[in-house]
Every structure is written in structure tokens, then in C-alpha cells.
Amino acid sequence: MSSRLSLRLSRLLNMVPYLLAHPGISAAEAAAELGVTTKQLMSDLNQLWMCGLPGYGPGDLIDLSFSEESIEVTFSAGIERPLRLTSTEATALLVALRSIVEMPGMVDPTAAHAAIAKIESAIASTDTAVKPVEVPVEQPVVATVRAALADVRALRLVYYSASRDEVSERIVDPIRVVLVDNNSYLQAWCRQAEGVRLFRFDRIEDATELDEPARPPSHAAADAAALDLFQDDPDVPLARLRIRDDYAWVLDQYPMHRIESRADGSIEAGMRFASADWMARLLLGFGTGVTVLGPPELVAAVRLRADAALAAYAAAGLVGETEPA
């Protein structure tokens, strides 16, 4: 859910300057340029009616005249004005830029370096110490993947699957680059598997941009929920969970699929996860309501964290001696 909202916020922030630069554009043309359906675009335009500057009166909100034939921004609420950053904001932005530029495929390193240089120059007169850094050189495989995304072309990948311990070659239709648990992935429609798959950049051994256009199915391109990216992907580990009957609500809050209902009212379910540490933290938050059944490495991670927590409580005198979980 948080990823979906972040993507929409980013789209809304970019939409007003784009529409100001293309007055009278049709909904179909704008939707194609912004990578959304016409229905989603119209929904976004309705949302923009409620956006604006503090004060939140009618005169402070963005105003638009739009239909499927023509879209025009009649009042921008000043969103087109250059942003003025404080020293603290500029420093935070520099830290974020330097972090993301180290993630393969997330941004164009040349553009990111130019942005970093401009921000550093703008705050050079302040008391904030800014240490320049050298932007890493982009690997050829990463550059090829980004180029294919920009050109909307299919890719031939040579990819190492850690879960299967094998290297395979496959043709994919790129959709987007996503960041999950500090790793960058290419999300693409895999023609071999006939489904959306994630390809971690540091496991792509070779990439070749093909002459044919990328044509991922519409439902695959529209799926922007990060938690849903792992659904039904055999290259991502699957947790088997036993959920107590009074904790059945977690099935509605997390991307789990029901496997079977047991006689005692509990439910066995499955959930894909990228990081055993992250999954262990999530499961421990449910207490005794959710029990992990597998895989063994996840069971061990949960047990290790639970034992460490009990030992910490015992050392603080908050609980009596407790048998290991």
C-alpha cells in the first residue's frame, strides 16, 4: 500500500508541470506519456482538485479544466516555481541522492551527478560541510537494462537464480526498476514463465537489448504494489505460516494466500519474502498468533531473534528464566 501511494504522489507532483507544458493534450495522450491508464489519469486529475498551498481555501488549490478530449491547468498554485531548499533539506537530499546512485539501475548516474553538483554549489556558501564523492561508473549490464526501459524494448537476460542455483537465459519485457530491501530489481514480464518476475541487478550476468518492442500484458504493467511483486515468483522464498483463528485478519493486511483451514480453526498460509531478517521481525510482531513452519532458515531466524529477546528481558530482570523457544 505504501509503495502504491508513493508512486501516485510522485506521479501527481510530475503531472502539473507536464500538463502546463502540454496545454490541451488529450487524456489518452497524457496517459500514454505518464504510463497509466486513461481511467487512472482521470482519477489523478480529480485528486489534484484537492491539492494546493497551506490555507486550503478555493483560491489556494490547483484548478484544472479537463475532459477526455482536452486537459488544461488553469491555476497551478505555484507548483511550477523553483523549489527553495533550506541547508538541512539540501543536505538530506544530497544524502538521499548519493545513496540511490549506488543502487544499480535506479537512476541515471550522469544525471544524478549533475544534480549533486548543483545542490553542492547552491549550499557552498553555508556553514554545512559537504564532502564531494565520486559517482560509481555504471556497469554495462545496468546501462543496457536502463536503455531498454527507456526505448521500450525487450531484453534477453542471462540470469543467475540463487534459489535454484542455476543460470538461465530468458526473454523479458521490462516494466520498471524497483528498490526492495536495499537491493534494486528489474520488474519484467518473463515470456518463459508467462508471469511477472523480479531480476536482481547483481545477478544479471548479461543483458542484450532486442529490436522488438516490449509488450508486457496490461495487467502486469498496471501492478505497482511492491508487496505484490513477489507473489507467485518461484525465485523468491515462500514462508509457510500457521495463523491462529483470531489472527485471520492478517490475511487481509499482508500478501498471503490461504493453503488450508485446519480442524482447530487455524489457517495455513504462504507468503513470499525477500529477506529472512525482515520476515522474522514481521512474524515476531504477531507473537503467538502466527507460527512459522518453514523454510528452515526462516524458522531458525525467528527462533534466534526470539531467544535473544527473551535473554534480554531476563537480563533486565523483567521475566523469570525461560526455556528457549
Short mmCIF file of C-alpha atoms in Angstrom, two decimals:
data_model
loop_
_atom_site.label_atom_id
_atom_site.label_comp_id
_atom_site.label_asym_id
_atom_site.label_seq_id
_atom_site.Cartn_x
_atom_site.Cartn_y
_atom_site.Cartn_z
CA MET A 1 0.00 0.00 0.00
CA SER A 2 2.77 2.47 0.94
CA SER A 3 4.54 1.86 -2.39
CA ARG A 4 1.32 2.42 -4.34
CA LEU A 5 0.73 5.74 -2.54
CA SER A 6 4.34 6.83 -3.09
CA LEU A 7 4.10 6.11 -6.81
CA ARG A 8 0.88 8.08 -7.07
CA LEU A 9 2.33 11.03 -5.13
CA SER A 10 5.33 11.10 -7.47
CA ARG A 11 3.00 10.99 -10.47
CA LEU A 12 0.83 13.82 -9.12
CA LEU A 13 3.88 16.00 -8.44
CA ASN A 14 5.11 15.49 -12.01
CA MET A 15 1.69 15.83 -13.59
CA VAL A 16 1.12 19.58 -13.11
CA PRO A 17 4.41 20.73 -14.73
CA TYR A 18 3.85 18.21 -17.53
CA LEU A 19 0.31 19.46 -18.21
CA LEU A 20 1.48 23.08 -18.05
CA ALA A 21 3.99 22.25 -20.78
CA HIS A 22 1.33 20.46 -22.88
CA PRO A 23 -1.85 22.55 -22.67
CA GLY A 24 -4.89 20.98 -24.34
CA ILE A 25 -3.41 17.47 -24.50
CA SER A 26 -5.94 14.65 -24.66
CA ALA A 27 -6.39 12.23 -21.77
CA ALA A 28 -5.30 9.29 -23.94
CA GLU A 29 -2.06 11.02 -24.98
CA ALA A 30 -1.24 12.14 -21.44
CA ALA A 31 -1.97 8.70 -20.02
CA ALA A 32 0.35 7.06 -22.55
CA GLU A 33 3.15 9.53 -21.74
CA LEU A 34 2.71 9.13 -17.97
CA GLY A 35 2.49 5.34 -18.14
CA VAL A 36 -1.01 4.94 -16.69
CA THR A 37 -4.45 4.04 -17.99
CA THR A 38 -6.89 6.76 -19.01
CA LYS A 39 -9.12 5.76 -16.09
CA GLN A 40 -6.23 6.21 -13.63
CA LEU A 41 -5.31 9.55 -15.18
CA MET A 42 -8.85 10.88 -14.76
CA SER A 43 -8.81 9.69 -11.15
CA ASP A 44 -5.49 11.51 -10.60
CA LEU A 45 -6.90 14.71 -12.11
CA ASN A 46 -9.85 14.57 -9.73
CA GLN A 47 -7.38 14.12 -6.85
CA LEU A 48 -5.44 17.22 -7.92
CA TRP A 49 -8.54 19.34 -7.28
CA MET A 50 -7.90 18.83 -3.56
CA CYS A 51 -4.18 19.77 -3.67
CA GLY A 52 -2.64 23.19 -3.11
CA LEU A 53 -0.84 25.54 -0.74
CA PRO A 54 -1.41 25.92 3.03
CA GLY A 55 -4.56 27.91 3.60
CA TYR A 56 -6.57 25.32 1.72
CA GLY A 57 -9.25 27.71 0.54
CA PRO A 58 -10.56 27.51 -3.04
CA GLY A 59 -8.03 30.14 -4.14
CA ASP A 60 -5.14 28.04 -2.84
CA LEU A 61 -5.96 24.83 -4.66
CA ILE A 62 -4.87 23.65 -8.10
CA ASP A 63 -7.58 24.26 -10.70
CA LEU A 64 -8.00 22.35 -13.94
CA SER A 65 -10.28 22.17 -16.92
CA PHE A 66 -10.31 18.62 -18.20
CA SER A 67 -12.17 16.02 -20.16
CA GLU A 68 -11.03 13.03 -22.18
CA GLU A 69 -10.58 15.35 -25.19
CA SER A 70 -8.57 18.13 -23.54
CA ILE A 71 -6.73 18.88 -20.29
CA GLU A 72 -5.54 22.30 -19.18
CA VAL A 73 -4.24 23.65 -15.87
CA THR A 74 -5.95 26.98 -15.21
CA PHE A 75 -4.26 27.62 -11.83
CA SER A 76 -1.08 25.85 -10.70
CA ALA A 77 -0.99 27.05 -7.06
CA GLY A 78 2.65 27.97 -7.64
CA ILE A 79 3.86 24.42 -8.13
CA GLU A 80 5.87 25.47 -11.18
CA ARG A 81 8.01 27.87 -9.11
CA PRO A 82 11.59 26.71 -8.39
CA LEU A 83 11.89 24.95 -5.05
CA ARG A 84 13.92 26.76 -2.38
CA LEU A 85 15.70 24.34 -0.06
CA THR A 86 16.99 25.07 3.40
CA SER A 87 20.52 23.97 4.23
CA THR A 88 19.18 20.99 6.18
CA GLU A 89 16.82 19.99 3.35
CA ALA A 90 19.61 20.28 0.77
CA THR A 91 21.94 18.14 2.87
CA ALA A 92 19.24 15.48 3.33
CA LEU A 93 18.63 15.48 -0.41
CA LEU A 94 22.35 15.04 -1.08
CA VAL A 95 22.50 12.06 1.26
CA ALA A 96 19.48 10.50 -0.47
CA LEU A 97 20.93 11.10 -3.95
CA ARG A 98 24.29 9.64 -3.01
CA SER A 99 22.58 6.58 -1.55
CA ILE A 100 20.32 5.90 -4.51
CA VAL A 101 23.05 6.43 -7.10
CA GLU A 102 24.85 3.44 -5.57
CA MET A 103 21.85 1.21 -6.30
CA PRO A 104 22.24 -0.27 -9.82
CA GLY A 105 19.63 0.86 -12.32
CA MET A 106 17.69 3.20 -10.04
CA VAL A 107 18.84 6.46 -11.67
CA ASP A 108 21.00 7.73 -14.50
CA PRO A 109 24.34 8.26 -12.69
CA THR A 110 25.27 11.14 -15.01
CA ALA A 111 22.04 12.99 -14.23
CA ALA A 112 22.36 12.22 -10.52
CA HIS A 113 25.94 13.51 -10.50
CA ALA A 114 24.82 16.73 -12.20
CA ALA A 115 22.05 17.19 -9.60
CA ILE A 116 24.51 16.56 -6.76
CA ALA A 117 26.93 19.13 -8.20
CA LYS A 118 24.18 21.76 -8.49
CA ILE A 119 22.99 21.22 -4.92
CA GLU A 120 26.55 21.31 -3.58
CA SER A 121 27.17 24.55 -5.46
CA ALA A 122 23.94 26.08 -4.10
CA ILE A 123 24.82 25.38 -0.47
CA ALA A 124 28.57 26.03 -0.76
CA SER A 125 28.18 29.39 0.96
CA THR A 126 26.50 27.87 4.03
CA ASP A 127 28.18 26.51 7.13
CA THR A 128 27.23 22.96 6.19
CA ALA A 129 30.23 20.86 5.30
CA VAL A 130 29.67 18.98 2.06
CA LYS A 131 32.11 16.26 1.13
CA PRO A 132 32.14 15.59 -2.62
CA VAL A 133 32.03 11.97 -3.68
CA GLU A 134 32.84 10.24 -6.93
CA VAL A 135 29.80 8.68 -8.60
CA PRO A 136 30.34 4.96 -9.36
CA VAL A 137 30.74 4.03 -13.01
CA GLU A 138 27.61 2.30 -14.30
CA GLN A 139 28.08 -1.34 -15.26
CA PRO A 140 27.36 -2.19 -18.95
CA VAL A 141 24.59 -4.64 -17.98
CA VAL A 142 22.84 -1.97 -15.91
CA ALA A 143 23.16 0.60 -18.70
CA THR A 144 21.66 -1.88 -21.18
CA VAL A 145 18.67 -2.56 -18.93
CA ARG A 146 18.01 1.14 -18.37
CA ALA A 147 18.32 1.80 -22.12
CA ALA A 148 15.80 -0.95 -22.88
CA LEU A 149 13.36 0.55 -20.40
CA ALA A 150 13.77 3.99 -21.97
CA ASP A 151 13.43 2.58 -25.51
CA VAL A 152 10.54 0.27 -24.50
CA ARG A 153 12.41 -2.71 -25.94
CA ALA A 154 12.51 -6.37 -24.95
CA LEU A 155 15.62 -7.82 -23.31
CA ARG A 156 17.49 -11.10 -23.46
CA LEU A 157 18.87 -11.81 -19.99
CA VAL A 158 21.40 -14.31 -18.71
CA TYR A 159 20.36 -14.60 -15.07
CA TYR A 160 21.58 -16.46 -12.01
CA SER A 161 18.74 -17.75 -9.82
CA ALA A 162 20.02 -18.10 -6.25
CA SER A 163 17.07 -20.23 -5.12
CA ARG A 164 17.69 -22.75 -7.91
CA ASP A 165 21.47 -22.30 -8.08
CA GLU A 166 21.37 -22.20 -11.85
CA VAL A 167 21.95 -19.80 -14.73
CA SER A 168 19.23 -19.43 -17.34
CA GLU A 169 18.58 -17.37 -20.46
CA ARG A 170 15.19 -15.76 -20.96
CA ILE A 171 13.42 -13.05 -22.95
CA VAL A 172 11.65 -10.44 -20.83
CA ASP A 173 9.51 -7.34 -21.36
CA PRO A 174 10.81 -4.69 -18.92
CA ILE A 175 8.24 -2.86 -16.77
CA ARG A 176 10.17 -0.82 -14.18
CA VAL A 177 13.08 -0.77 -11.74
CA VAL A 178 12.17 -1.16 -8.06
CA LEU A 179 14.10 -0.99 -4.79
CA VAL A 180 13.30 -3.70 -2.23
CA ASP A 181 15.23 -4.25 0.99
CA ASN A 182 18.27 -2.27 -0.25
CA ASN A 183 18.51 -4.24 -3.49
CA SER A 184 17.48 -2.97 -6.91
CA TYR A 185 15.46 -5.22 -9.20
CA LEU A 186 14.19 -5.17 -12.74
CA GLN A 187 10.48 -5.97 -12.73
CA ALA A 188 9.60 -7.57 -16.04
CA TRP A 189 7.20 -9.92 -17.78
CA CYS A 190 9.07 -13.19 -18.29
CA ARG A 191 7.89 -14.84 -21.51
CA GLN A 192 9.27 -18.19 -20.42
CA ALA A 193 7.37 -18.23 -17.11
CA GLU A 194 4.41 -16.24 -18.51
CA GLY A 195 4.33 -14.07 -15.42
CA VAL A 196 5.83 -11.00 -13.73
CA ARG A 197 9.26 -11.73 -12.26
CA LEU A 198 11.93 -9.79 -10.36
CA PHE A 199 15.54 -9.88 -11.55
CA ARG A 200 18.10 -8.63 -9.05
CA PHE A 201 20.63 -6.45 -10.83
CA ASP A 202 23.69 -8.03 -9.24
CA ARG A 203 22.53 -11.45 -10.53
CA ILE A 204 22.05 -10.37 -14.15
CA GLU A 205 25.17 -11.75 -15.83
CA ASP A 206 24.43 -10.40 -19.30
CA ALA A 207 21.74 -8.29 -20.97
CA THR A 208 21.05 -7.63 -24.64
CA GLU A 209 18.51 -5.12 -25.90
CA LEU A 210 16.42 -6.61 -28.70
CA ASP A 211 14.99 -4.87 -31.75
CA GLU A 212 11.42 -5.88 -30.87
CA PRO A 213 9.26 -3.65 -28.63
CA ALA A 214 8.46 -4.65 -25.06
CA ARG A 215 4.83 -5.74 -24.73
CA PRO A 216 4.07 -6.72 -21.12
CA PRO A 217 0.38 -7.54 -20.56
CA SER A 218 -1.63 -4.55 -19.37
CA HIS A 219 -2.42 -6.13 -16.01
CA ALA A 220 1.31 -6.69 -15.35
CA ALA A 221 2.30 -3.11 -16.17
CA ALA A 222 -0.50 -1.70 -14.01
CA ASP A 223 0.50 -3.66 -10.89
CA ALA A 224 2.52 -1.16 -8.87
CA ALA A 225 2.16 -2.59 -5.37
CA ALA A 226 5.60 -3.53 -4.11
CA LEU A 227 4.37 -6.28 -1.83
CA ASP A 228 2.59 -7.88 -4.74
CA LEU A 229 5.80 -8.02 -6.79
CA PHE A 230 6.86 -11.27 -5.13
CA GLN A 231 3.52 -13.04 -5.49
CA ASP A 232 3.87 -16.38 -7.29
CA ASP A 233 7.54 -15.80 -8.09
CA PRO A 234 9.32 -19.15 -7.57
CA ASP A 235 12.70 -17.40 -7.38
CA VAL A 236 11.64 -15.74 -4.10
CA PRO A 237 11.44 -17.82 -0.88
CA LEU A 238 7.99 -18.85 0.35
CA ALA A 239 7.18 -18.76 4.07
CA ARG A 240 4.68 -21.34 5.36
CA LEU A 241 2.71 -19.98 8.29
CA ARG A 242 0.12 -21.26 10.76
CA ILE A 243 -2.26 -18.45 11.65
CA ARG A 244 -4.46 -18.69 14.75
CA ASP A 245 -8.17 -18.25 14.08
CA ASP A 246 -8.32 -14.93 15.98
CA TYR A 247 -5.46 -13.62 13.82
CA ALA A 248 -7.17 -14.36 10.49
CA TRP A 249 -7.22 -10.61 9.82
CA VAL A 250 -3.54 -10.74 8.77
CA LEU A 251 -4.64 -12.46 5.57
CA ASP A 252 -6.33 -9.19 4.57
CA GLN A 253 -3.40 -6.98 5.60
CA TYR A 254 -0.48 -8.85 4.01
CA PRO A 255 0.06 -10.55 0.62
CA MET A 256 -0.64 -14.09 1.88
CA HIS A 257 -2.50 -16.88 0.17
CA ARG A 258 -4.51 -19.47 2.06
CA ILE A 259 -3.28 -23.07 1.75
CA GLU A 260 -5.69 -24.90 4.03
CA SER A 261 -8.00 -24.49 7.03
CA ARG A 262 -7.37 -26.80 9.97
CA ALA A 263 -9.80 -28.50 12.33
CA ASP A 264 -8.78 -26.27 15.26
CA GLY A 265 -9.78 -23.17 13.29
CA SER A 266 -6.21 -22.15 12.44
CA ILE A 267 -5.16 -21.43 8.85
CA GLU A 268 -2.05 -22.47 6.99
CA ALA A 269 -0.92 -19.77 4.56
CA GLY A 270 2.02 -18.87 2.35
CA MET A 271 3.81 -15.55 1.86
CA ARG A 272 6.77 -14.64 -0.36
CA PHE A 273 9.61 -12.64 1.22
CA ALA A 274 12.88 -11.12 0.08
CA SER A 275 14.77 -11.00 3.39
CA ALA A 276 14.69 -13.57 6.21
CA ASP A 277 15.63 -10.86 8.73
CA TRP A 278 12.74 -8.64 7.64
CA MET A 279 10.30 -11.55 7.65
CA ALA A 280 11.47 -12.67 11.11
CA ARG A 281 10.84 -9.18 12.51
CA LEU A 282 7.37 -9.14 10.98
CA LEU A 283 6.44 -12.56 12.38
CA LEU A 284 7.72 -11.81 15.88
CA GLY A 285 5.41 -8.80 15.94
CA PHE A 286 2.43 -11.17 15.81
CA GLY A 287 3.52 -13.00 18.97
CA THR A 288 1.87 -16.41 19.31
CA GLY A 289 -0.78 -15.50 16.74
CA VAL A 290 1.37 -16.61 13.79
CA THR A 291 3.79 -19.56 13.82
CA VAL A 292 6.38 -20.11 11.10
CA LEU A 293 6.50 -23.66 9.70
CA GLY A 294 9.16 -23.20 7.04
CA PRO A 295 11.53 -22.84 5.32
CA PRO A 296 14.14 -23.97 7.91
CA GLU A 297 16.29 -20.84 7.58
CA LEU A 298 13.30 -18.64 8.43
CA VAL A 299 12.38 -20.85 11.40
CA ALA A 300 15.97 -20.51 12.63
CA ALA A 301 15.94 -16.71 12.16
CA VAL A 302 12.70 -16.37 14.14
CA ARG A 303 14.00 -18.66 16.91
CA LEU A 304 17.29 -16.75 17.14
CA ARG A 305 15.55 -13.39 17.47
CA ALA A 306 13.01 -14.74 19.97
CA ASP A 307 15.73 -16.29 22.15
CA ALA A 308 17.74 -13.05 22.06
CA ALA A 309 14.69 -11.04 23.11
CA LEU A 310 13.91 -13.42 26.00
CA ALA A 311 17.53 -13.31 27.15
CA ALA A 312 17.49 -9.50 27.10
CA TYR A 313 14.31 -9.41 29.19
CA ALA A 314 15.75 -11.95 31.64
CA ALA A 315 18.98 -9.96 31.98
CA ALA A 316 16.92 -6.88 32.79
CA GLY A 317 15.00 -8.83 35.47
CA LEU A 318 11.71 -8.32 33.64
CA VAL A 319 10.93 -12.05 33.34
CA GLY A 320 11.98 -15.25 35.06
CA GLU A 321 14.17 -17.86 33.46
CA THR A 322 12.52 -19.12 30.31
CA GLU A 323 13.13 -22.19 28.22
CA PRO A 324 14.38 -21.39 24.70
CA ALA A 325 11.67 -21.02 22.06
#
